[in-house]
Short mmCIF file of C-alpha atoms (C1' of nucleotides) in Angstrom, two decimals:
data_model
loop_
_atom_site.label_atom_id
_atom_site.label_comp_id
_atom_site.label_asym_id
_atom_site.label_seq_id
_atom_site.Cartn_x
_atom_site.Cartn_y
_atom_site.Cartn_z
CA MET A 1238 27.49 3.02 -70.18
CA LYS A 1239 29.42 5.62 -68.31
CA VAL A 1240 27.49 7.46 -65.68
CA ARG A 1241 27.29 11.17 -66.31
CA THR A 1242 24.81 13.24 -64.35
CA ARG A 1243 24.20 16.92 -64.55
CA PHE A 1244 22.78 19.82 -62.66
CA ALA A 1245 21.33 22.39 -65.02
CA PRO A 1246 19.98 25.42 -63.21
CA SER A 1247 18.91 28.62 -64.85
CA PRO A 1248 20.65 31.63 -63.37
CA THR A 1249 17.55 33.42 -62.17
CA GLY A 1250 18.30 33.82 -58.48
CA TYR A 1251 19.85 32.22 -55.46
CA MET A 1252 19.73 28.52 -54.64
CA HIS A 1253 17.59 27.18 -51.86
CA VAL A 1254 17.18 23.71 -50.37
CA GLY A 1255 14.79 22.58 -53.07
CA GLY A 1256 17.21 23.21 -55.90
CA VAL A 1257 20.21 22.00 -54.02
CA ARG A 1258 18.63 18.65 -53.28
CA THR A 1259 18.30 17.88 -56.97
CA ALA A 1260 21.95 18.75 -57.45
CA LEU A 1261 22.88 16.58 -54.47
CA PHE A 1262 21.10 13.52 -55.84
CA ALA A 1263 22.77 13.92 -59.22
CA TRP A 1264 26.14 14.38 -57.56
CA LEU A 1265 25.67 11.34 -55.31
CA ILE A 1266 24.84 9.10 -58.26
CA ALA A 1267 27.92 10.28 -60.10
CA GLN A 1268 30.21 9.78 -57.08
CA GLN A 1269 28.83 6.39 -56.28
CA GLN A 1270 29.18 5.06 -59.83
CA GLY A 1271 32.57 6.61 -60.41
CA GLY A 1272 30.97 8.85 -63.02
CA LYS A 1273 31.09 12.53 -63.82
CA PHE A 1274 28.98 15.37 -62.52
CA ILE A 1275 28.38 18.17 -65.00
CA LEU A 1276 27.23 21.71 -64.32
CA ARG A 1277 25.42 23.41 -67.14
CA LEU A 1278 23.95 26.90 -67.00
CA GLU A 1279 20.63 27.19 -68.78
CA ASP A 1280 20.62 30.87 -69.50
CA THR A 1281 18.23 31.06 -72.41
CA ASP A 1282 15.78 33.47 -70.87
CA LYS A 1283 17.37 36.86 -71.02
CA ALA A 1284 14.39 38.51 -69.35
CA ARG A 1285 14.51 36.45 -66.19
CA GLU A 1286 18.24 36.19 -65.87
CA VAL A 1287 19.65 37.70 -62.69
CA GLU A 1288 23.09 39.22 -62.80
CA GLY A 1289 25.61 37.25 -60.78
CA SER A 1290 23.36 34.34 -59.99
CA GLY A 1291 25.48 31.94 -62.03
CA ASP A 1292 28.38 32.72 -59.72
CA HIS A 1293 26.16 32.46 -56.74
CA ILE A 1294 25.00 29.02 -57.77
CA MET A 1295 28.59 27.88 -58.22
CA GLN A 1296 29.55 29.29 -54.84
CA SER A 1297 26.71 27.45 -53.19
CA LEU A 1298 27.64 24.15 -54.77
CA LYS A 1299 31.24 24.65 -53.79
CA TRP A 1300 30.40 25.41 -50.21
CA LEU A 1301 28.39 22.22 -50.05
CA GLY A 1302 31.25 20.30 -51.60
CA LEU A 1303 29.29 19.34 -54.70
CA GLN A 1304 32.18 19.89 -57.05
CA TRP A 1305 31.51 19.42 -60.76
CA ASP A 1306 33.86 17.73 -63.20
CA GLU A 1307 32.83 19.80 -66.18
CA GLY A 1308 31.23 23.20 -66.16
CA PRO A 1309 31.14 26.76 -67.44
CA ASP A 1310 34.15 27.86 -65.38
CA ILE A 1311 36.39 24.85 -65.86
CA GLY A 1312 35.26 23.70 -69.27
CA GLY A 1313 35.38 20.08 -70.38
CA PRO A 1314 35.27 17.94 -73.48
CA PHE A 1315 31.66 18.80 -74.37
CA GLY A 1316 31.64 22.55 -73.85
CA PRO A 1317 30.63 25.23 -73.82
CA TYR A 1318 28.56 24.63 -70.70
CA LYS A 1319 26.50 27.76 -70.95
CA GLN A 1320 23.54 27.49 -73.25
CA SER A 1321 23.80 31.05 -74.45
CA GLU A 1322 27.13 30.09 -75.96
CA ARG A 1323 25.67 27.12 -77.81
CA LEU A 1324 23.16 28.91 -80.01
CA ALA A 1325 24.72 27.71 -83.26
CA ILE A 1326 24.38 24.11 -82.08
CA TYR A 1327 20.67 24.45 -81.40
CA LYS A 1328 20.15 26.13 -84.73
CA GLU A 1329 21.89 23.33 -86.53
CA TRP A 1330 19.74 20.69 -84.83
CA ALA A 1331 16.62 22.72 -85.45
CA GLN A 1332 17.51 22.91 -89.11
CA LYS A 1333 17.68 19.11 -89.24
CA LEU A 1334 14.12 19.01 -88.02
CA VAL A 1335 13.04 21.66 -90.48
CA ASP A 1336 14.69 19.75 -93.31
CA GLY A 1337 12.94 16.58 -92.25
CA GLY A 1338 9.59 18.34 -92.10
CA GLN A 1339 9.47 17.84 -88.32
CA ALA A 1340 9.52 21.50 -87.43
CA TYR A 1341 7.83 24.50 -88.92
CA ALA A 1342 7.67 28.24 -88.56
CA ASP A 1343 4.82 29.47 -86.41
CA PRO A 1344 2.96 32.06 -88.54
CA TYR A 1345 0.72 33.38 -85.77
CA THR A 1346 1.20 36.42 -83.63
CA MET A 1347 1.12 36.02 -79.87
CA ALA A 1348 -2.29 37.65 -79.80
CA GLU A 1349 -3.61 35.14 -82.27
CA VAL A 1350 -2.32 32.21 -80.29
CA GLU A 1351 -3.82 33.74 -77.19
CA LYS A 1352 -7.18 33.80 -78.97
CA PHE A 1353 -6.95 30.11 -79.79
CA ARG A 1354 -6.15 29.45 -76.21
CA GLU A 1355 -9.13 31.38 -74.98
CA SER A 1356 -11.57 29.73 -77.29
CA ALA A 1357 -10.30 26.33 -76.25
CA LYS A 1358 -10.77 27.32 -72.68
CA ALA A 1359 -14.29 28.59 -73.36
CA ALA A 1360 -15.10 25.24 -74.95
CA LYS A 1361 -13.68 23.55 -71.85
CA LYS A 1362 -11.20 21.76 -74.00
CA PRO A 1363 -7.49 21.60 -73.40
CA PHE A 1364 -5.55 23.91 -75.65
CA LEU A 1365 -3.40 22.08 -78.12
CA PHE A 1366 -1.51 24.06 -80.66
CA ARG A 1367 -1.51 21.15 -83.06
CA ASP A 1368 -5.27 21.63 -83.48
CA TYR A 1369 -4.40 24.93 -85.13
CA ARG A 1370 -1.40 23.72 -87.02
CA PRO A 1371 -1.11 25.80 -90.23
CA HIS A 1372 -1.57 23.89 -93.48
CA ASP A 1373 1.27 25.50 -95.33
CA PRO A 1374 3.49 27.33 -92.94
CA PRO A 1375 5.81 30.04 -94.24
CA LYS A 1376 9.45 29.30 -94.79
CA TRP A 1377 11.34 29.65 -91.54
CA ASP A 1378 13.58 32.69 -91.71
CA GLY A 1379 14.62 32.78 -88.09
CA SER A 1380 12.34 35.60 -87.12
CA GLN A 1381 9.34 33.41 -86.34
CA PRO A 1382 9.25 30.95 -83.48
CA LEU A 1383 10.01 27.44 -84.64
CA ARG A 1384 7.67 24.69 -83.56
CA PHE A 1385 8.19 20.98 -83.32
CA ARG A 1386 5.73 18.99 -85.41
CA SER A 1387 4.63 16.40 -82.89
CA GLU A 1388 3.23 12.96 -83.55
CA PRO A 1389 0.55 12.35 -80.95
CA LYS A 1390 0.65 8.94 -79.36
CA THR A 1391 0.48 7.40 -75.94
CA TYR A 1392 3.62 6.70 -73.99
CA GLN A 1393 4.73 4.47 -71.21
CA TRP A 1394 8.09 4.91 -69.67
CA HIS A 1395 10.08 4.12 -66.61
CA ASP A 1396 11.18 6.70 -64.13
CA GLU A 1397 13.92 5.75 -61.70
CA VAL A 1398 12.06 7.36 -58.82
CA MET A 1399 8.40 7.38 -59.79
CA GLY A 1400 8.31 3.94 -61.34
CA ASP A 1401 6.28 3.12 -64.44
CA LEU A 1402 4.49 6.12 -65.85
CA SER A 1403 2.20 6.65 -68.75
CA ALA A 1404 0.36 9.46 -70.49
CA GLY A 1405 -2.23 9.87 -73.22
CA GLU A 1406 -1.72 11.70 -76.48
CA GLU A 1407 -3.25 14.85 -75.02
CA ALA A 1408 0.13 15.36 -73.46
CA ILE A 1409 1.76 15.71 -76.85
CA ASP A 1410 1.76 19.02 -78.63
CA ASP A 1411 3.64 21.22 -81.07
CA PHE A 1412 5.83 23.17 -78.71
CA ILE A 1413 8.23 25.95 -79.54
CA ILE A 1414 11.82 24.82 -79.84
CA LEU A 1415 13.40 28.07 -80.96
CA LYS A 1416 12.08 31.43 -79.87
CA SER A 1417 11.86 34.40 -82.19
CA ASP A 1418 14.85 35.93 -80.43
CA GLY A 1419 16.96 33.03 -81.61
CA TYR A 1420 17.29 31.37 -78.21
CA PRO A 1421 16.08 27.82 -77.75
CA THR A 1422 13.48 26.87 -75.19
CA TYR A 1423 14.36 24.61 -72.29
CA ASN A 1424 12.24 21.90 -73.90
CA PHE A 1425 14.57 21.74 -76.87
CA ALA A 1426 17.93 22.84 -75.57
CA HIS A 1427 18.17 20.39 -72.71
CA ILE A 1428 17.43 17.45 -75.02
CA ILE A 1429 20.21 18.42 -77.40
CA ASP A 1430 22.68 19.20 -74.63
CA ASP A 1431 22.02 16.08 -72.64
CA TYR A 1432 22.60 14.09 -75.78
CA LEU A 1433 25.76 15.88 -76.85
CA MET A 1434 27.15 15.90 -73.33
CA GLN A 1435 26.43 12.18 -73.06
CA ILE A 1436 24.33 12.52 -69.96
CA SER A 1437 23.27 9.11 -68.66
CA HIS A 1438 20.77 10.17 -65.98
CA VAL A 1439 18.51 13.18 -66.13
CA ILE A 1440 17.62 13.94 -62.55
CA ARG A 1441 15.26 16.84 -62.14
CA SER A 1442 12.37 18.01 -60.07
CA GLN A 1443 8.73 17.24 -60.44
CA GLU A 1444 7.45 20.15 -62.45
CA PHE A 1445 8.82 18.58 -65.61
CA ILE A 1446 7.05 15.28 -65.32
CA ALA A 1447 4.03 16.38 -67.34
CA SER A 1448 6.32 17.38 -70.21
CA VAL A 1449 8.14 14.08 -70.44
CA PRO A 1450 5.86 12.69 -73.20
CA LYS A 1451 6.75 15.72 -75.30
CA TYR A 1452 10.42 14.99 -74.77
CA LEU A 1453 9.92 11.34 -75.64
CA ASN A 1454 8.27 12.44 -78.86
CA LEU A 1455 11.18 14.70 -79.64
CA TYR A 1456 13.79 12.05 -78.88
CA GLU A 1457 12.08 9.88 -81.46
CA ALA A 1458 11.96 12.59 -84.09
CA LEU A 1459 15.64 13.24 -83.51
CA CYS A 1460 16.43 9.53 -83.56
CA ILE A 1461 18.43 9.77 -80.37
CA GLU A 1462 18.38 7.44 -77.43
CA ARG A 1463 16.99 8.94 -74.28
CA PRO A 1464 18.88 8.95 -70.99
CA MET A 1465 17.49 7.43 -67.81
CA LEU A 1466 14.93 9.70 -66.23
CA ALA A 1467 14.58 10.35 -62.54
CA THR A 1468 11.97 12.70 -61.18
CA VAL A 1469 12.49 14.04 -57.72
CA PRO A 1470 9.47 15.31 -55.77
CA PHE A 1471 9.30 18.82 -54.44
CA VAL A 1472 10.43 20.03 -51.09
CA MET A 1473 7.35 21.62 -49.59
CA GLY A 1474 7.12 24.66 -47.38
CA PRO A 1475 7.01 24.00 -43.62
CA ASP A 1476 3.31 24.71 -43.21
CA GLY A 1477 1.93 25.08 -46.69
CA LYS A 1478 1.00 22.36 -49.11
CA LYS A 1479 2.94 24.06 -51.82
CA LYS A 1480 6.38 23.62 -53.18
CA LEU A 1481 8.94 25.42 -51.11
CA SER A 1482 9.60 28.80 -52.61
CA LYS A 1483 11.40 31.97 -51.79
CA ARG A 1484 8.04 33.42 -50.83
CA ASP A 1485 7.68 30.77 -48.14
CA GLY A 1486 10.90 32.01 -46.67
CA ALA A 1487 13.11 29.46 -48.38
CA LYS A 1488 16.54 30.68 -47.51
CA ASP A 1489 19.48 31.21 -49.76
CA ILE A 1490 21.63 28.14 -49.17
CA LEU A 1491 24.56 30.41 -48.39
CA ASP A 1492 22.58 31.87 -45.49
CA TYR A 1493 23.14 28.54 -43.79
CA ALA A 1494 26.85 29.01 -44.34
CA ARG A 1495 26.63 32.47 -42.83
CA GLU A 1496 24.66 31.22 -39.83
CA GLY A 1497 27.25 28.58 -39.14
CA TYR A 1498 25.83 25.30 -40.32
CA LEU A 1499 28.18 22.60 -41.54
CA PRO A 1500 27.83 21.71 -45.21
CA GLU A 1501 27.66 18.03 -44.27
CA THR A 1502 24.65 18.82 -42.10
CA LEU A 1503 22.81 20.36 -45.02
CA LEU A 1504 23.74 17.43 -47.23
CA ASN A 1505 22.54 14.93 -44.65
CA PHE A 1506 19.37 16.89 -44.10
CA MET A 1507 18.50 17.28 -47.76
CA ALA A 1508 19.29 13.69 -48.61
CA THR A 1509 17.08 12.33 -45.84
CA LEU A 1510 14.30 14.67 -46.82
CA GLY A 1511 12.55 12.11 -48.95
CA TRP A 1512 15.11 9.39 -48.87
CA ASN A 1513 16.24 6.77 -46.36
CA ASP A 1514 18.30 3.64 -46.64
CA GLY A 1515 15.68 1.37 -45.13
CA THR A 1516 17.40 1.14 -41.78
CA GLU A 1517 16.81 3.34 -38.77
CA GLN A 1518 19.89 5.42 -39.39
CA GLU A 1519 19.22 9.16 -39.43
CA VAL A 1520 22.64 10.71 -39.37
CA PHE A 1521 24.85 10.03 -42.36
CA SER A 1522 28.30 11.22 -43.29
CA VAL A 1523 28.82 12.37 -46.85
CA LYS A 1524 30.78 9.21 -47.47
CA GLU A 1525 27.93 7.08 -46.24
CA LEU A 1526 25.49 8.98 -48.41
CA ILE A 1527 27.61 8.24 -51.45
CA THR A 1528 27.68 4.52 -50.81
CA LYS A 1529 24.13 4.13 -49.56
CA PHE A 1530 22.07 6.49 -51.68
CA ASN A 1531 19.89 5.07 -54.37
CA LEU A 1532 17.17 6.57 -56.50
CA ASP A 1533 14.52 3.95 -56.06
CA ARG A 1534 14.32 4.55 -52.35
CA VAL A 1535 13.54 8.19 -52.94
CA GLN A 1536 10.03 9.03 -51.79
CA ARG A 1537 7.46 9.80 -54.48
CA GLY A 1538 5.54 12.39 -52.53
CA GLY A 1539 6.79 15.81 -51.53
CA ALA A 1540 8.33 16.29 -48.10
CA HIS A 1541 7.95 19.28 -45.83
CA PHE A 1542 10.97 21.27 -44.88
CA ASP A 1543 11.31 20.99 -41.10
CA GLU A 1544 13.60 23.54 -39.53
CA GLN A 1545 13.49 21.75 -36.15
CA ARG A 1546 14.89 18.62 -37.66
CA LEU A 1547 17.61 20.59 -39.37
CA LEU A 1548 18.52 22.18 -36.06
CA TRP A 1549 18.70 18.83 -34.32
CA MET A 1550 20.74 17.33 -37.12
CA SER A 1551 23.10 20.27 -37.08
CA GLY A 1552 23.73 19.88 -33.36
CA SER A 1553 24.26 16.21 -33.88
CA HIS A 1554 26.93 16.75 -36.54
CA ILE A 1555 28.66 19.37 -34.42
CA ARG A 1556 28.77 17.05 -31.42
CA GLU A 1557 30.27 14.24 -33.44
CA LEU A 1558 33.21 16.29 -34.63
CA PRO A 1559 36.49 16.01 -32.69
CA LEU A 1560 37.36 19.34 -31.09
CA ASP A 1561 40.47 19.73 -33.22
CA GLU A 1562 38.40 19.54 -36.37
CA LEU A 1563 35.57 21.61 -35.03
CA TYR A 1564 37.60 24.53 -33.77
CA PRO A 1565 38.98 25.81 -37.11
CA LYS A 1566 35.47 25.86 -38.55
CA THR A 1567 34.29 28.26 -35.88
CA LYS A 1568 36.78 31.01 -36.50
CA ASP A 1569 34.37 33.52 -38.03
CA PHE A 1570 31.73 33.13 -35.36
CA TRP A 1571 33.27 34.18 -32.05
CA PRO A 1572 32.10 37.32 -30.29
CA PRO A 1573 34.27 40.37 -31.04
CA GLU A 1574 35.80 40.36 -27.54
CA ALA A 1575 37.27 36.94 -28.21
CA THR A 1576 39.89 38.28 -30.60
CA LYS A 1577 42.06 39.20 -27.61
CA TYR A 1578 42.17 35.58 -26.51
CA GLY A 1579 44.38 32.82 -27.76
CA ASP A 1580 43.43 29.62 -29.55
CA ALA A 1581 44.00 27.42 -26.51
CA TYR A 1582 41.52 29.44 -24.44
CA LYS A 1583 38.89 29.59 -27.16
CA LYS A 1584 39.29 25.94 -27.87
CA ALA A 1585 38.73 25.13 -24.21
CA VAL A 1586 35.60 27.27 -24.26
CA LEU A 1587 34.40 25.53 -27.41
CA GLY A 1588 34.93 22.18 -25.73
CA LEU A 1589 32.57 23.26 -22.97
CA VAL A 1590 29.78 24.51 -25.22
CA GLN A 1591 30.14 22.00 -28.05
CA GLU A 1592 27.38 19.75 -26.82
CA ARG A 1593 24.82 22.52 -26.70
CA LEU A 1594 25.78 24.23 -29.92
CA LYS A 1595 23.23 23.89 -32.71
CA PHE A 1596 24.98 26.17 -35.17
CA PHE A 1597 27.99 28.44 -34.88
CA GLY A 1598 25.92 31.60 -34.96
CA GLU A 1599 24.95 30.77 -31.38
CA LEU A 1600 28.52 31.03 -30.20
CA PRO A 1601 28.38 34.67 -29.03
CA ASN A 1602 25.25 34.10 -26.94
CA LEU A 1603 26.73 31.04 -25.36
CA THR A 1604 30.20 32.30 -24.67
CA THR A 1605 30.51 36.08 -24.23
CA PHE A 1606 30.92 35.77 -20.49
CA PHE A 1607 34.12 33.88 -21.10
CA PHE A 1608 35.56 36.94 -22.78
CA LYS A 1609 34.20 39.93 -20.92
CA ASP A 1610 32.53 40.91 -17.65
CA LEU A 1611 28.85 41.36 -18.22
CA ALA A 1612 26.81 43.99 -16.41
CA ILE A 1613 25.55 42.61 -13.12
CA ASP A 1614 21.89 41.78 -13.42
CA MET A 1615 20.31 41.34 -9.98
CA GLU A 1616 17.13 40.08 -11.59
CA LEU A 1617 18.86 36.84 -12.37
CA ILE A 1618 18.81 36.31 -8.62
CA SER A 1619 15.49 37.90 -7.77
CA ASN A 1620 13.75 35.93 -10.51
CA HIS A 1621 15.52 32.67 -9.81
CA LYS A 1622 13.06 30.07 -8.64
CA GLN A 1623 15.24 28.93 -5.74
CA LEU A 1624 17.23 32.03 -4.89
CA LYS A 1625 14.28 34.38 -4.72
CA LYS A 1626 13.15 32.66 -1.52
CA TYR A 1627 16.27 33.83 0.28
CA GLU A 1628 17.06 37.09 2.00
CA LYS A 1629 19.75 39.10 0.27
CA HIS A 1630 21.76 39.06 3.44
CA ASP A 1631 21.82 35.27 3.60
CA LEU A 1632 22.86 35.04 -0.02
CA LYS A 1633 25.65 37.44 0.72
CA LEU A 1634 26.96 35.29 3.54
CA LEU A 1635 26.74 32.25 1.37
CA LEU A 1636 28.63 33.85 -1.47
CA GLN A 1637 31.27 35.16 0.93
CA GLN A 1638 31.80 31.68 2.23
CA ALA A 1639 32.15 30.41 -1.30
CA LYS A 1640 34.62 33.10 -2.15
CA GLN A 1641 36.74 32.28 0.82
CA SER A 1642 36.95 28.65 -0.15
CA LEU A 1643 37.66 29.41 -3.81
CA GLU A 1644 40.47 31.77 -2.87
CA GLY A 1645 42.38 28.75 -1.69
CA SER A 1646 41.86 26.83 -4.89
CA ASP A 1647 44.36 26.24 -7.66
CA PHE A 1648 41.40 26.42 -10.07
CA SER A 1649 41.90 23.00 -11.51
CA VAL A 1650 38.65 21.22 -12.26
CA ASN A 1651 39.41 18.57 -9.67
CA ASP A 1652 40.15 20.98 -6.88
CA LEU A 1653 37.18 23.17 -7.74
CA THR A 1654 34.88 20.18 -7.75
CA ALA A 1655 36.17 19.08 -4.37
CA ARG A 1656 35.78 22.53 -2.87
CA LEU A 1657 32.30 23.01 -4.27
CA ASN A 1658 31.26 19.69 -2.76
CA ASP A 1659 32.75 20.65 0.58
CA LEU A 1660 30.83 23.88 0.50
CA LEU A 1661 27.65 21.95 -0.09
CA GLU A 1662 28.27 20.02 3.10
CA GLN A 1663 29.45 22.96 5.18
CA THR A 1664 26.52 25.17 4.28
CA GLY A 1665 23.92 22.43 4.14
CA GLU A 1666 22.48 24.08 1.03
CA LYS A 1667 21.16 22.28 -2.00
CA PRO A 1668 23.23 22.52 -5.17
CA ALA A 1669 20.28 24.23 -6.81
CA VAL A 1670 20.89 27.13 -4.45
CA LEU A 1671 24.60 27.27 -3.88
CA PHE A 1672 25.72 26.46 -7.39
CA SER A 1673 23.14 28.72 -8.99
CA LEU A 1674 24.35 31.61 -6.89
CA ILE A 1675 27.98 31.09 -7.81
CA ARG A 1676 27.11 30.50 -11.42
CA ILE A 1677 25.10 33.70 -11.70
CA ALA A 1678 27.77 35.70 -9.92
CA THR A 1679 30.52 34.47 -12.20
CA THR A 1680 28.74 34.30 -15.54
CA GLN A 1681 25.74 36.61 -15.36
CA ALA A 1682 24.07 34.15 -17.67
CA PRO A 1683 20.81 32.28 -17.21
CA ALA A 1684 22.53 29.10 -18.35
CA SER A 1685 26.10 27.94 -18.54
CA PRO A 1686 28.15 24.76 -18.74
CA GLY A 1687 29.17 22.84 -15.65
CA LEU A 1688 30.22 25.12 -12.80
CA ALA A 1689 33.64 23.67 -11.95
CA GLU A 1690 34.61 23.50 -15.63
CA THR A 1691 33.43 27.05 -16.22
CA LEU A 1692 35.33 28.43 -13.23
CA ALA A 1693 38.44 26.55 -14.27
CA ILE A 1694 38.43 28.22 -17.66
CA LEU A 1695 37.57 31.67 -16.32
CA ASP A 1696 40.40 31.12 -13.86
CA ARG A 1697 41.13 32.61 -10.51
CA ASP A 1698 41.32 36.34 -11.20
CA VAL A 1699 38.20 36.61 -13.25
CA SER A 1700 36.14 34.30 -11.06
CA LEU A 1701 37.03 36.04 -7.82
CA ARG A 1702 36.70 39.50 -9.32
CA ARG A 1703 33.18 38.73 -10.51
CA ILE A 1704 32.19 37.24 -7.18
CA SER A 1705 33.41 40.34 -5.40
CA ALA A 1706 31.49 42.57 -7.76
CA THR A 1707 28.27 40.69 -7.10
CA LEU A 1708 28.99 40.69 -3.38
CA ALA A 1709 29.19 44.44 -3.49
CA LYS A 1710 25.66 44.63 -4.85
CA LEU A 1711 24.08 42.23 -2.40
"C1'" G B 774 -11.63 21.69 -67.23
"C1'" G B 775 -7.88 17.97 -69.80
"C1'" U B 776 -3.50 15.16 -68.66
"C1'" C B 777 -0.36 13.30 -64.96
"C1'" C B 778 1.57 12.34 -59.99
"C1'" C B 779 1.00 11.57 -54.76
"C1'" A B 780 -1.55 9.74 -49.87
"C1'" U B 781 1.21 5.68 -42.59
"C1'" C B 782 1.79 9.69 -36.02
"C1'" G B 783 1.94 17.38 -36.21
"C1'" U B 784 6.74 16.57 -39.39
"C1'" C B 785 10.59 13.03 -41.88
"C1'" U B 786 9.72 8.00 -42.48
"C1'" A B 787 9.99 1.84 -41.86
"C1'" G B 788 6.54 -1.52 -43.77
"C1'" C B 789 6.63 -4.57 -49.92
"C1'" G B 790 -0.70 -10.15 -47.32
"C1'" G B 791 -0.57 -12.36 -41.12
"C1'" U B 792 3.48 -6.87 -36.94
"C1'" U B 793 1.30 -5.19 -29.82
"C1'" A B 794 2.04 -0.79 -37.19
"C1'" G B 795 8.77 0.26 -35.84
"C1'" G B 796 12.31 4.51 -35.70
"C1'" A B 797 13.64 9.87 -35.79
"C1'" C B 798 12.33 15.27 -35.03
"C1'" A B 799 8.99 18.12 -32.06
"C1'" C B 800 6.14 17.90 -27.55
"C1'" C B 801 5.21 16.00 -22.29
"C1'" G B 802 7.04 13.32 -17.88
"C1'" G B 803 11.32 11.01 -14.99
"C1'" G B 804 16.61 10.16 -14.14
"C1'" U B 805 22.12 11.57 -14.63
"C1'" U B 806 24.91 16.31 -7.74
"C1'" U B 807 22.59 23.62 -9.90
"C1'" U B 808 20.73 25.96 -14.73
"C1'" C B 809 20.87 25.05 -20.04
"C1'" A B 810 22.48 21.22 -23.12
"C1'" U B 811 24.04 16.15 -23.76
"C1'" C B 812 22.90 11.17 -22.50
"C1'" C B 813 19.37 7.38 -20.58
"C1'" C B 814 14.28 5.76 -19.47
"C1'" G B 815 9.07 6.45 -20.26
"C1'" G B 816 4.65 8.83 -22.56
"C1'" C B 817 1.53 11.18 -26.39
"C1'" A B 818 0.59 10.36 -31.51
"C1'" A B 819 -0.83 7.51 -37.80
"C1'" C B 820 -2.55 3.47 -41.93
"C1'" A B 821 -8.18 9.60 -45.53
"C1'" G B 822 -13.15 7.03 -46.75
"C1'" G B 823 -15.87 3.21 -49.37
"C1'" G B 824 -16.01 -1.06 -52.25
"C1'" G B 825 -13.72 -5.42 -53.99
"C1'" U B 826 -9.63 -9.75 -54.29
"C1'" U B 827 -8.20 -13.03 -50.24
"C1'" C B 828 -8.84 -17.52 -44.90
"C1'" G B 829 -6.63 -12.69 -43.85
"C1'" A B 830 -5.53 -6.33 -45.96
"C1'" U B 831 -1.57 -0.55 -44.02
"C1'" U B 832 0.21 -3.69 -48.01
"C1'" C B 833 -2.97 -5.79 -54.38
"C1'" C B 834 -7.28 -3.63 -57.66
"C1'" C B 835 -11.33 0.03 -58.37
"C1'" C B 836 -14.06 4.36 -56.90
"C1'" U B 837 -14.48 8.70 -53.84
"C1'" U B 838 -12.08 12.44 -51.15
"C1'" G B 839 -7.88 15.34 -50.33
"C1'" G B 840 -3.23 17.38 -51.96
"C1'" G B 841 0.18 18.62 -55.88
"C1'" A B 842 2.12 19.42 -60.91
"C1'" U B 843 1.29 20.82 -65.81
"C1'" C B 844 -1.46 22.76 -70.04
"C1'" A B 845 4.24 29.92 -71.78
"C1'" C B 846 8.24 32.66 -77.42
"C1'" C B 847 9.81 30.24 -68.10
"C1'" A B 848 12.81 26.83 -66.85
#
RNA sequence: GGUCCCAUCGUCUAGCGGUUAGGACACCGGGUUUUCAUCCCGGCAACAGGGGUUCGAUUCCCCUUGGGAUCACCA
């Protein structure tokens, strides 16, 4: 059987990590088996639909590199891939059920159904519509909701992630398959579409697990073979016990793009949130994920979203990238002053800060002093745990001595290193004092990369100019 | 309430009858000629509880507890 997986979101908002992870798993299975990954938009709820969110979802998947082989924009052999364009198909399949006596028109008003529900609740019994199934329902004319006539029974089935599952007949009920507005419900439409689109694995998140018996019942009524089922647990909020939601601050996945995370970081992070390959490996390339991922090592319980871990993983991926590959990815993240500088200069700066960069959005904070003179902040000295013990006058002499030595330098890293070491000996000061002073004078930053390397990039004019400026204030 | 799912350090997890219960993130120390970061070394920290089964349970079974999902003309 050919492997065909699908991601079938409803266009009701932006994508966050929770949703993307399901898509990732489906995509990984397809890649690994040489199968196809299908994108299908489940836009059957006109009320909840959010304008533009279909595009947004596609953009997110594209940024992550989860390209689909068939979908609403590119079509495919089993289209259309938007449920709202498949209404005639659902109607046709519904009619088959009606003809076979396996579906019937629901004669009740919503208020009446609500009453049934309340009385069931008052009796502390679960509400099952089939307890109120009409004896001779009206002929279905399309204006009433159409219900599936279920056949209650117990089920056992295998889930690729959760293992062997079972449920009693209380889980089976007469659910609505076609709404009175003519649109199908998810419960019906996805069954038909998965079948027609020849989906081999249905990979979806946990909220659907309780409905699986209903689907099994429907597959039987329709006489169609069910695909493999895989239920992925939720991603939980960082502190709460609940499923991660937009309310918990779950970010739009494209926010991570805007903040300067690498897509491969997000993929690695989401995959290892609830999955591991059994070894102690934590950092995976996309390629490795494709070969190593498998559904039965996916955790059954929900995992908390941990921003710290994401940050660490992001830094790790950034560090692993060769500078030549890293540099082009940073182009939208440099401070505005950097536009005046050439690629070679920026690339050299990037090389210096690469190891401390967690995401590209940090670039301005880490590098502005390479591009412009910052206002001299004497508090950096007066608050410095070593320098504050010194008299201003002594610091001035020290800095003057440093300046004198640096004036003779060719500003190569080697020469600068040699001179700085000489200064250490001549002055008898600890590096914590001497280097801190020069660093603050030249960068006006509380932290910076190695001193010799920094000075070499700033170069002679800038370095000496900044030292003089600080000297003037001491 | 019915049905169903889940349960190892704070977090992500390894473990599939016998282990000093391992790793990673975070945190705390120490080291690598300043700071920050990287890297290295070390530390802190867990089998929810109770019954079984067994020579032996983190591991298998049951119960309890805790958490979650679902019971829509939402997906």
